mmCIF file of C-alpha atoms in Angstrom:
data_model
loop_
_atom_site.group_PDB
_atom_site.id
_atom_site.type_symbol
_atom_site.label_atom_id
_atom_site.label_comp_id
_atom_site.label_asym_id
_atom_site.label_seq_id
_atom_site.Cartn_x
_atom_site.Cartn_y
_atom_site.Cartn_z
ATOM 1 C CA MET A 14 103.375 83.002 31.976
ATOM 2 C CA ILE A 15 103.277 84.382 28.451
ATOM 3 C CA SER A 16 105.165 87.606 27.940
ATOM 4 C CA GLU A 17 105.696 89.610 24.799
ATOM 5 C CA THR A 18 108.067 92.408 23.898
ATOM 6 C CA GLU A 19 107.192 94.317 20.758
ATOM 7 C CA ILE A 20 109.175 96.845 18.754
ATOM 8 C CA GLN A 21 107.352 100.007 17.711
ATOM 9 C CA LYS A 22 108.438 99.882 14.078
ATOM 10 C CA PRO A 23 109.014 96.345 12.860
ATOM 11 C CA ALA A 24 111.721 95.884 10.286
ATOM 12 C CA THR A 25 110.537 95.877 6.677
ATOM 13 C CA GLU A 26 112.899 93.040 5.718
ATOM 14 C CA LYS A 27 112.607 89.478 6.937
ATOM 15 C CA PRO A 28 113.882 89.418 10.535
ATOM 16 C CA PHE A 29 116.509 87.069 11.878
ATOM 17 C CA ARG A 30 114.425 84.460 13.689
ATOM 18 C CA VAL A 31 115.656 82.845 16.899
ATOM 19 C CA LEU A 32 114.153 79.850 18.734
ATOM 20 C CA SER A 33 115.190 79.315 22.358
ATOM 21 C CA LEU A 34 114.177 76.155 24.254
ATOM 22 C CA ASP A 35 114.403 75.756 28.039
ATOM 23 C CA GLY A 36 115.553 72.744 29.971
ATOM 24 C CA GLY A 37 113.197 70.842 32.260
ATOM 25 C CA GLY A 38 113.631 67.088 31.896
ATOM 26 C CA ALA A 39 110.480 65.192 30.979
ATOM 27 C CA LYS A 40 108.494 68.446 30.990
ATOM 28 C CA GLY A 41 109.866 69.066 27.500
ATOM 29 C CA VAL A 42 106.645 67.444 26.256
ATOM 30 C CA TYR A 43 105.033 70.841 26.924
ATOM 31 C CA THR A 44 107.616 72.490 24.668
ATOM 32 C CA LEU A 45 106.718 70.076 21.888
ATOM 33 C CA GLY A 46 103.043 70.956 22.258
ATOM 34 C CA VAL A 47 103.826 74.636 21.719
ATOM 35 C CA LEU A 48 106.146 73.900 18.785
ATOM 36 C CA LYS A 49 103.531 71.718 17.128
ATOM 37 C CA GLU A 50 101.257 74.749 17.001
ATOM 38 C CA VAL A 51 104.103 76.934 15.687
ATOM 39 C CA GLU A 52 104.893 74.471 12.914
ATOM 40 C CA ALA A 53 101.228 74.237 11.957
ATOM 41 C CA LEU A 54 100.951 78.023 11.767
ATOM 42 C CA ALA A 55 104.181 78.276 9.764
ATOM 43 C CA ASN A 56 103.301 75.345 7.486
ATOM 44 C CA ALA A 57 106.996 74.520 7.190
ATOM 45 C CA PRO A 58 109.705 72.573 9.044
ATOM 46 C CA LEU A 59 111.033 74.720 11.866
ATOM 47 C CA CYS A 60 114.586 74.501 10.507
ATOM 48 C CA GLU A 61 113.221 76.579 7.608
ATOM 49 C CA VAL A 62 111.445 79.014 9.923
ATOM 50 C CA PHE A 63 114.241 79.812 12.384
ATOM 51 C CA ASP A 64 117.744 81.028 11.528
ATOM 52 C CA LEU A 65 119.190 80.086 14.930
ATOM 53 C CA VAL A 66 118.042 77.465 17.448
ATOM 54 C CA PHE A 67 119.378 77.256 21.008
ATOM 55 C CA GLY A 68 118.552 74.562 23.550
ATOM 56 C CA THR A 69 119.439 73.600 27.104
ATOM 57 C CA SER A 70 119.072 70.060 28.471
ATOM 58 C CA THR A 71 115.780 68.592 27.241
ATOM 59 C CA GLY A 72 115.563 71.679 25.027
ATOM 60 C CA ALA A 73 118.889 70.624 23.487
ATOM 61 C CA ILE A 74 117.385 67.294 22.383
ATOM 62 C CA ILE A 75 114.498 69.078 20.691
ATOM 63 C CA ALA A 76 116.722 71.830 19.253
ATOM 64 C CA ALA A 77 119.122 69.282 17.736
ATOM 65 C CA LEU A 78 116.309 67.343 16.074
ATOM 66 C CA ILE A 79 114.728 70.538 14.721
ATOM 67 C CA ALA A 80 118.083 71.710 13.328
ATOM 68 C CA LEU A 81 118.524 68.323 11.643
ATOM 69 C CA GLY A 82 115.261 68.867 9.765
ATOM 70 C CA TYR A 83 112.840 66.707 11.768
ATOM 71 C CA ARG A 84 109.167 67.684 11.834
ATOM 72 C CA ILE A 85 107.564 68.070 15.249
ATOM 73 C CA GLU A 86 105.377 64.985 14.856
ATOM 74 C CA GLU A 87 108.514 62.914 14.253
ATOM 75 C CA ILE A 88 110.198 64.442 17.293
ATOM 76 C CA GLU A 89 107.145 63.690 19.439
ATOM 77 C CA ASN A 90 107.250 60.021 18.477
ATOM 78 C CA LEU A 91 110.945 59.812 19.325
ATOM 79 C CA TYR A 92 110.602 61.830 22.516
ATOM 80 C CA PHE A 93 107.730 59.830 23.969
ATOM 81 C CA THR A 94 109.854 56.722 23.520
ATOM 82 C CA LEU A 95 113.109 58.197 24.834
ATOM 83 C CA ILE A 96 111.891 59.931 28.010
ATOM 84 C CA PRO A 97 110.212 56.923 29.725
ATOM 85 C CA LYS A 98 113.198 54.691 28.888
ATOM 86 C CA VAL A 99 115.577 57.150 30.535
ATOM 87 C CA MET A 100 113.499 58.370 33.482
ATOM 88 C CA LYS A 101 112.246 54.961 34.643
ATOM 89 C CA ASN A 102 115.735 54.124 35.966
ATOM 90 C CA HIS A 103 116.256 54.495 39.708
ATOM 91 C CA SER A 104 119.903 55.583 39.741
ATOM 92 C CA SER A 105 121.925 58.388 38.204
ATOM 93 C CA ARG A 106 124.134 55.809 36.490
ATOM 94 C CA GLY A 107 121.127 53.984 35.077
ATOM 95 C CA ARG A 108 119.636 57.200 33.696
ATOM 96 C CA THR A 109 122.963 58.286 32.221
ATOM 97 C CA GLU A 110 123.611 54.962 30.513
ATOM 98 C CA ALA A 111 120.073 54.898 29.129
ATOM 99 C CA LEU A 112 120.422 58.485 27.888
ATOM 100 C CA LYS A 113 123.715 57.684 26.156
ATOM 101 C CA ALA A 114 122.225 54.600 24.500
ATOM 102 C CA GLU A 115 119.139 56.457 23.266
ATOM 103 C CA ALA A 116 121.192 59.424 22.029
ATOM 104 C CA LYS A 117 123.486 57.064 20.149
ATOM 105 C CA LYS A 118 120.501 55.412 18.457
ATOM 106 C CA LEU A 119 118.931 58.772 17.692
ATOM 107 C CA PHE A 120 121.918 60.709 16.363
ATOM 108 C CA VAL A 121 124.263 57.814 15.482
ATOM 109 C CA ASP A 122 127.715 59.363 14.766
ATOM 110 C CA GLN A 123 126.521 62.589 13.151
ATOM 111 C CA ASP A 124 128.641 65.639 13.846
ATOM 112 C CA PHE A 125 127.734 69.327 13.775
ATOM 113 C CA SER A 126 128.110 69.554 9.990
ATOM 114 C CA ALA A 127 124.773 67.725 9.714
ATOM 115 C CA PHE A 128 122.720 70.657 11.003
ATOM 116 C CA LYS A 129 120.592 72.627 8.533
ATOM 117 C CA THR A 130 120.463 75.853 10.536
ATOM 118 C CA LEU A 131 122.614 77.595 13.134
ATOM 119 C CA ILE A 132 122.489 75.966 16.564
ATOM 120 C CA GLY A 133 123.736 76.301 20.127
ATOM 121 C CA ILE A 134 123.683 73.514 22.737
ATOM 122 C CA VAL A 135 124.316 74.793 26.257
ATOM 123 C CA CYS A 136 126.349 72.793 28.794
ATOM 124 C CA THR A 137 128.179 73.546 32.037
ATOM 125 C CA ASN A 138 131.927 72.993 32.379
ATOM 126 C CA TYR A 139 132.136 71.517 35.871
ATOM 127 C CA ASP A 140 135.909 71.931 36.285
ATOM 128 C CA PHE A 141 136.070 75.594 35.251
ATOM 129 C CA GLU A 142 132.596 76.516 36.540
ATOM 130 C CA ARG A 143 131.561 78.265 33.334
ATOM 131 C CA PRO A 144 129.319 77.748 30.287
ATOM 132 C CA MET A 145 130.403 75.573 27.377
ATOM 133 C CA VAL A 146 128.226 76.082 24.310
ATOM 134 C CA PHE A 147 128.454 73.716 21.351
ATOM 135 C CA LYS A 148 127.917 75.547 18.032
ATOM 136 C CA ASN A 149 128.092 74.629 14.370
ATOM 137 C CA SER A 150 129.252 77.780 12.575
ATOM 138 C CA VAL A 151 132.415 79.867 12.750
ATOM 139 C CA GLN A 152 130.085 82.870 12.421
ATOM 140 C CA GLN A 153 129.182 82.212 16.070
ATOM 141 C CA SER A 154 132.808 82.208 17.261
ATOM 142 C CA HIS A 155 132.877 85.799 18.608
ATOM 143 C CA GLY A 156 136.182 86.567 16.914
ATOM 144 C CA ARG A 157 137.859 83.239 17.669
ATOM 145 C CA ALA A 158 137.725 81.909 14.135
ATOM 146 C CA ALA A 159 141.285 80.554 14.167
ATOM 147 C CA THR A 160 140.578 78.064 16.955
ATOM 148 C CA PHE A 161 136.885 77.391 16.304
ATOM 149 C CA LYS A 162 135.799 73.783 15.792
ATOM 150 C CA PRO A 163 132.141 72.958 15.078
ATOM 151 C CA GLY A 164 130.828 71.276 18.214
ATOM 152 C CA PHE A 165 134.399 71.303 19.577
ATOM 153 C CA GLY A 166 134.886 68.262 17.331
ATOM 154 C CA CYS A 167 132.302 66.207 19.258
ATOM 155 C CA THR A 168 129.315 64.309 17.921
ATOM 156 C CA ILE A 169 125.783 65.623 18.315
ATOM 157 C CA ALA A 170 125.009 62.750 20.694
ATOM 158 C CA GLU A 171 127.924 63.667 22.980
ATOM 159 C CA ALA A 172 126.876 67.323 23.151
ATOM 160 C CA VAL A 173 123.212 66.504 23.818
ATOM 161 C CA VAL A 174 124.030 63.983 26.559
ATOM 162 C CA ALA A 175 126.299 66.520 28.261
ATOM 163 C CA SER A 176 123.613 69.217 28.110
ATOM 164 C CA CYS A 177 121.085 66.799 29.683
ATOM 165 C CA SER A 178 123.339 65.543 32.510
ATOM 166 C CA ALA A 179 121.431 67.095 35.410
ATOM 167 C CA TYR A 180 123.703 66.062 38.258
ATOM 168 C CA PRO A 181 122.927 64.498 40.749
ATOM 169 C CA PHE A 182 119.934 62.970 38.934
ATOM 170 C CA PHE A 183 122.384 62.033 36.182
ATOM 171 C CA GLU A 184 126.121 61.501 36.278
ATOM 172 C CA LYS A 185 128.486 64.164 35.000
ATOM 173 C CA VAL A 186 130.092 63.197 31.679
ATOM 174 C CA THR A 187 133.556 63.628 30.185
ATOM 175 C CA VAL A 188 133.808 64.477 26.487
ATOM 176 C CA LYS A 189 136.884 64.371 24.275
ATOM 177 C CA THR A 190 137.175 67.539 22.188
ATOM 178 C CA GLU A 191 139.548 68.669 19.455
ATOM 179 C CA ASN A 192 140.438 72.000 21.054
ATOM 180 C CA GLN A 193 139.263 72.008 24.687
ATOM 181 C CA GLY A 194 140.852 68.866 26.103
ATOM 182 C CA GLU A 195 138.556 66.446 27.931
ATOM 183 C CA PRO A 196 136.276 68.601 30.090
ATOM 184 C CA LEU A 197 133.897 67.216 32.694
ATOM 185 C CA LEU A 198 130.442 68.512 31.783
ATOM 186 C CA MET A 199 126.970 68.608 33.259
ATOM 187 C CA ASP A 200 123.523 70.027 32.563
ATOM 188 C CA GLY A 201 123.378 73.425 30.890
ATOM 189 C CA GLY A 202 120.612 74.418 33.305
ATOM 190 C CA TYR A 203 123.274 75.246 35.890
ATOM 191 C CA VAL A 204 124.375 78.225 33.784
ATOM 192 C CA ALA A 205 121.289 79.019 31.687
ATOM 193 C CA ASN A 206 118.200 76.843 31.887
ATOM 194 C CA ASN A 207 116.664 79.413 29.559
ATOM 195 C CA PRO A 208 119.298 79.923 26.803
ATOM 196 C CA THR A 209 117.777 83.088 25.307
ATOM 197 C CA LEU A 210 120.620 85.403 26.351
ATOM 198 C CA PHE A 211 123.228 83.066 24.849
ATOM 199 C CA ALA A 212 121.231 83.069 21.607
ATOM 200 C CA LEU A 213 120.951 86.859 21.638
ATOM 201 C CA ALA A 214 124.673 87.190 22.339
ATOM 202 C CA ASP A 215 125.388 85.194 19.175
ATOM 203 C CA THR A 216 122.775 87.065 17.157
ATOM 204 C CA TYR A 217 123.676 90.606 18.235
ATOM 205 C CA HIS A 218 127.419 90.402 18.915
ATOM 206 C CA ALA A 219 128.714 87.555 16.729
ATOM 207 C CA LEU A 220 126.321 87.704 13.770
ATOM 208 C CA LYS A 221 126.049 91.518 13.978
ATOM 209 C CA LYS A 222 122.276 91.703 13.701
ATOM 210 C CA ASP A 223 120.630 94.944 14.783
ATOM 211 C CA THR A 224 118.010 94.661 17.521
ATOM 212 C CA SER A 225 115.364 95.799 15.024
ATOM 213 C CA GLU A 226 116.168 92.787 12.829
ATOM 214 C CA ILE A 227 115.775 90.126 15.543
ATOM 215 C CA ALA A 228 112.638 88.158 16.431
ATOM 216 C CA VAL A 229 112.796 85.627 19.286
ATOM 217 C CA LEU A 230 110.467 82.821 20.326
ATOM 218 C CA SER A 231 111.432 81.577 23.790
ATOM 219 C CA VAL A 232 109.626 78.423 24.951
ATOM 220 C CA GLY A 233 109.676 77.093 28.510
ATOM 221 C CA VAL A 234 108.340 73.841 29.928
ATOM 222 C CA GLY A 235 105.483 75.238 31.996
ATOM 223 C CA SER A 236 105.226 75.532 35.776
ATOM 224 C CA TYR A 237 103.566 72.829 37.906
ATOM 225 C CA ASN A 238 103.059 71.798 41.509
ATOM 226 C CA GLU A 239 105.238 69.005 42.838
ATOM 227 C CA PRO A 240 103.658 65.545 42.549
ATOM 228 C CA LYS A 241 102.919 63.040 45.277
ATOM 229 C CA ARG A 242 106.120 61.027 45.271
ATOM 230 C CA SER A 243 106.709 57.308 45.403
ATOM 231 C CA ILE A 244 108.483 55.911 48.465
ATOM 232 C CA PHE A 245 111.721 55.759 46.437
ATOM 233 C CA HIS A 246 111.482 59.396 45.403
ATOM 234 C CA GLN A 247 110.506 60.434 48.931
ATOM 235 C CA ILE A 248 113.798 58.979 50.146
ATOM 236 C CA ILE A 249 115.801 60.612 47.340
ATOM 237 C CA PHE A 250 114.204 64.033 47.738
ATOM 238 C CA ARG A 251 114.888 64.115 51.486
ATOM 239 C CA PHE A 252 118.430 65.154 50.646
ATOM 240 C CA TRP A 253 118.692 68.908 50.086
ATOM 241 C CA PRO A 254 120.537 68.883 46.705
ATOM 242 C CA PHE A 255 117.713 66.902 45.131
ATOM 243 C CA ARG A 256 115.040 69.100 46.679
ATOM 244 C CA HIS A 257 116.483 72.317 45.323
ATOM 245 C CA ILE A 258 117.847 71.414 41.875
ATOM 246 C CA ALA A 259 114.513 71.707 40.069
ATOM 247 C CA LYS A 260 113.720 74.945 41.915
ATOM 248 C CA MET A 261 117.106 76.361 40.909
ATOM 249 C CA PHE A 262 116.472 75.542 37.241
ATOM 250 C CA ASN A 263 113.088 77.305 37.385
ATOM 251 C CA VAL A 264 114.643 80.356 39.025
ATOM 252 C CA SER A 265 117.342 80.371 36.338
ATOM 253 C CA SER A 266 114.745 80.452 33.544
ATOM 254 C CA GLY A 267 112.845 83.327 35.126
ATOM 255 C CA THR A 268 115.994 85.310 35.868
ATOM 256 C CA ILE A 269 117.251 84.998 32.298
ATOM 257 C CA ASP A 270 113.922 86.227 30.962
ATOM 258 C CA GLN A 271 113.983 89.258 33.264
ATOM 259 C CA LEU A 272 117.538 90.067 32.176
ATOM 260 C CA ARG A 273 116.515 89.682 28.536
ATOM 261 C CA ILE A 274 113.806 92.312 29.009
ATOM 262 C CA VAL A 275 116.286 94.714 30.634
ATOM 263 C CA LEU A 276 119.247 94.134 28.294
ATOM 264 C CA PHE A 277 117.374 93.755 24.999
ATOM 265 C CA PRO A 278 114.175 95.819 25.362
ATOM 266 C CA GLN A 279 114.034 96.570 21.631
ATOM 267 C CA VAL A 280 114.166 92.921 20.540
ATOM 268 C CA ALA A 281 110.792 91.493 19.520
ATOM 269 C CA CYS A 282 110.309 88.450 21.744
ATOM 270 C CA VAL A 283 107.497 86.075 22.646
ATOM 271 C CA ARG A 284 107.963 83.977 25.793
ATOM 272 C CA VAL A 285 105.643 80.990 26.276
ATOM 273 C CA SER A 286 105.637 79.150 29.608
ATOM 274 C CA GLU A 287 102.276 78.907 31.352
ATOM 275 C CA SER A 288 101.605 78.004 34.985
ATOM 276 C CA TYR A 289 99.349 75.006 35.718
ATOM 277 C CA PRO A 290 98.596 74.703 39.469
ATOM 278 C CA GLN A 291 95.853 72.088 39.093
ATOM 279 C CA PRO A 292 96.613 68.885 41.044
ATOM 280 C CA GLU A 293 96.127 66.651 37.999
ATOM 281 C CA TYR A 294 99.101 68.325 36.280
ATOM 282 C CA ALA A 295 101.537 67.987 39.194
ATOM 283 C CA THR A 296 104.861 66.674 37.914
ATOM 284 C CA ASP A 297 108.639 67.068 37.948
ATOM 285 C CA LEU A 298 111.622 66.645 35.633
ATOM 286 C CA LEU A 299 111.835 62.874 36.321
ATOM 287 C CA GLU A 300 108.293 62.104 35.120
ATOM 288 C CA CYS A 301 108.092 58.749 33.312
ATOM 289 C CA ASP A 302 104.338 58.092 33.284
ATOM 290 C CA VAL A 303 103.378 58.222 29.596
ATOM 291 C CA LYS A 304 99.753 59.127 30.405
ATOM 292 C CA LYS A 305 100.912 62.082 32.491
ATOM 293 C CA LEU A 306 103.349 63.132 29.768
ATOM 294 C CA MET A 307 100.547 63.082 27.222
ATOM 295 C CA LYS A 308 98.426 65.208 29.537
ATOM 296 C CA LEU A 309 101.198 67.800 29.850
ATOM 297 C CA HIS A 310 101.706 67.782 26.109
ATOM 298 C CA SER A 311 98.014 68.450 25.550
ATOM 299 C CA LEU A 312 98.183 71.613 27.675
ATOM 300 C CA ALA A 313 99.970 73.458 24.876
ATOM 301 C CA CYS A 314 98.717 71.504 21.891
ATOM 302 C CA ARG A 315 95.054 70.915 21.068
ATOM 303 C CA THR A 316 93.606 69.300 17.970
ATOM 304 C CA SER A 317 92.578 72.039 15.516
ATOM 305 C CA LEU A 318 93.380 74.654 18.174
ATOM 306 C CA LEU A 319 92.719 77.629 15.954
ATOM 307 C CA SER A 320 89.368 76.324 14.721
ATOM 308 C CA ILE A 321 88.294 75.603 18.302
ATOM 309 C CA ILE A 322 89.126 79.160 19.320
ATOM 310 C CA GLN A 323 87.500 80.710 16.262
ATOM 311 C CA ASN A 324 84.303 78.707 16.685
ATOM 312 C CA CYS A 325 84.078 79.047 20.457
ATOM 313 C CA THR A 326 81.269 81.446 21.379
ATOM 314 C CA GLN A 327 80.183 80.357 24.855
ATOM 315 C CA LYS A 328 81.715 82.362 27.667
ATOM 316 C CA THR A 329 82.305 79.263 29.775
ATOM 317 C CA ALA A 330 84.174 77.545 26.976
ATOM 318 C CA ARG A 331 86.202 80.677 26.335
ATOM 319 C CA ARG A 332 87.267 80.759 29.991
ATOM 320 C CA ASN A 333 88.370 77.132 29.810
ATOM 321 C CA ILE A 334 90.616 77.709 26.826
ATOM 322 C CA LYS A 335 91.805 81.203 27.752
ATOM 323 C CA PRO A 336 95.468 80.116 28.158
ATOM 324 C CA LEU A 337 95.326 78.462 24.737
ATOM 325 C CA ILE A 338 93.863 81.595 23.185
ATOM 326 C CA ARG A 339 96.732 83.652 24.587
ATOM 327 C CA ILE A 340 99.310 81.178 23.328
ATOM 328 C CA SER A 341 97.758 80.994 19.875
ATOM 329 C CA ASN A 342 97.404 84.774 19.564
ATOM 330 C CA ARG A 343 101.029 85.326 20.574
ATOM 331 C CA LEU A 344 102.338 82.687 18.180
ATOM 332 C CA SER A 345 100.180 83.923 15.318
ATOM 333 C CA ALA A 346 101.405 87.483 15.857
ATOM 334 C CA PHE A 347 105.002 86.294 16.074
ATOM 335 C CA LEU A 348 104.834 84.389 12.799
ATOM 336 C CA ARG A 349 103.020 87.248 11.048
ATOM 337 C CA THR A 350 105.816 89.573 12.163
ATOM 338 C CA CYS A 351 108.386 87.123 10.863
ATOM 339 C CA VAL A 352 106.694 86.874 7.445
ATOM 340 C CA VAL A 353 107.521 83.193 7.124
ATOM 341 C CA SER A 354 109.069 82.441 3.745
ATOM 342 C CA SER A 355 111.847 80.338 2.285
ATOM 343 C CA LYS A 356 114.843 80.984 4.501
ATOM 344 C CA LEU A 357 118.053 82.175 2.895
ATOM 345 C CA THR A 358 120.913 79.877 3.868
ATOM 346 C CA ALA A 359 124.165 81.431 4.979
#
């Protein structure tokens, strides 16, 4: 699905640009394919294109790396190494320990002062059954400046691991904060697999941006049929919590997008998350087959995508790349609206 909300009279000044990245486990390779096209169209690192980046779960990994200044090609190289190492484990403990180790190698001991743009990393507070969003600027504190601590005093690695802890596939994690005690956290997908509304809450209410000033790019992970499972996964998925977790995350993403349309109809927004029902693309959030991951990545990212579209004249070929044409047209329009230029730092 690709949806677009347009304002009738776009703002004359440079809009406040928001990037929102869904959760979805290994399916985040699709997100990277979309972002590769965005970066190519913008011809700039995405931390210089977007003023605020929000991510949930796998989207939090990508959001953190973007906000640190990484280019998408660099993130792809890291991601295609990280995901198989984590997802190949057959227990929640094994996946959690692997995720912690990879996050530690990736982010070392960097804290939230290292980010180059505003960020939000969405987690779920298991004990209090409410969201817990790690942010880097007091501007995002919604009037709680006196007690605000960037990232609650945690490292980037700790926040990202918490956001990715999709219990029961992963273990829940305890983090030690400077102002919130030691909460038990799990995957942000339980509260907002699509973090767009959290990002808009910061933009509209905390940062005081008018709806006419805001431009949002919301990127999902695509929709796929369930794969033929190994004997191990057949046993695991017989238990109802495992069967329904992924479905719940998908429902969460769709619900948030519908609420966004109702609550913020005047905000210019492009939502990219296509459906791929073909059997060869069947997958789930625990995918660890690198060849399959590359195939999913290629769905949203094609070599010289724009030139292929521009030079494609045969009707058959146009039908085959119709989803790519829609994606490219939406992204091109979005970036034209944003008038990409050197971003003013707050």
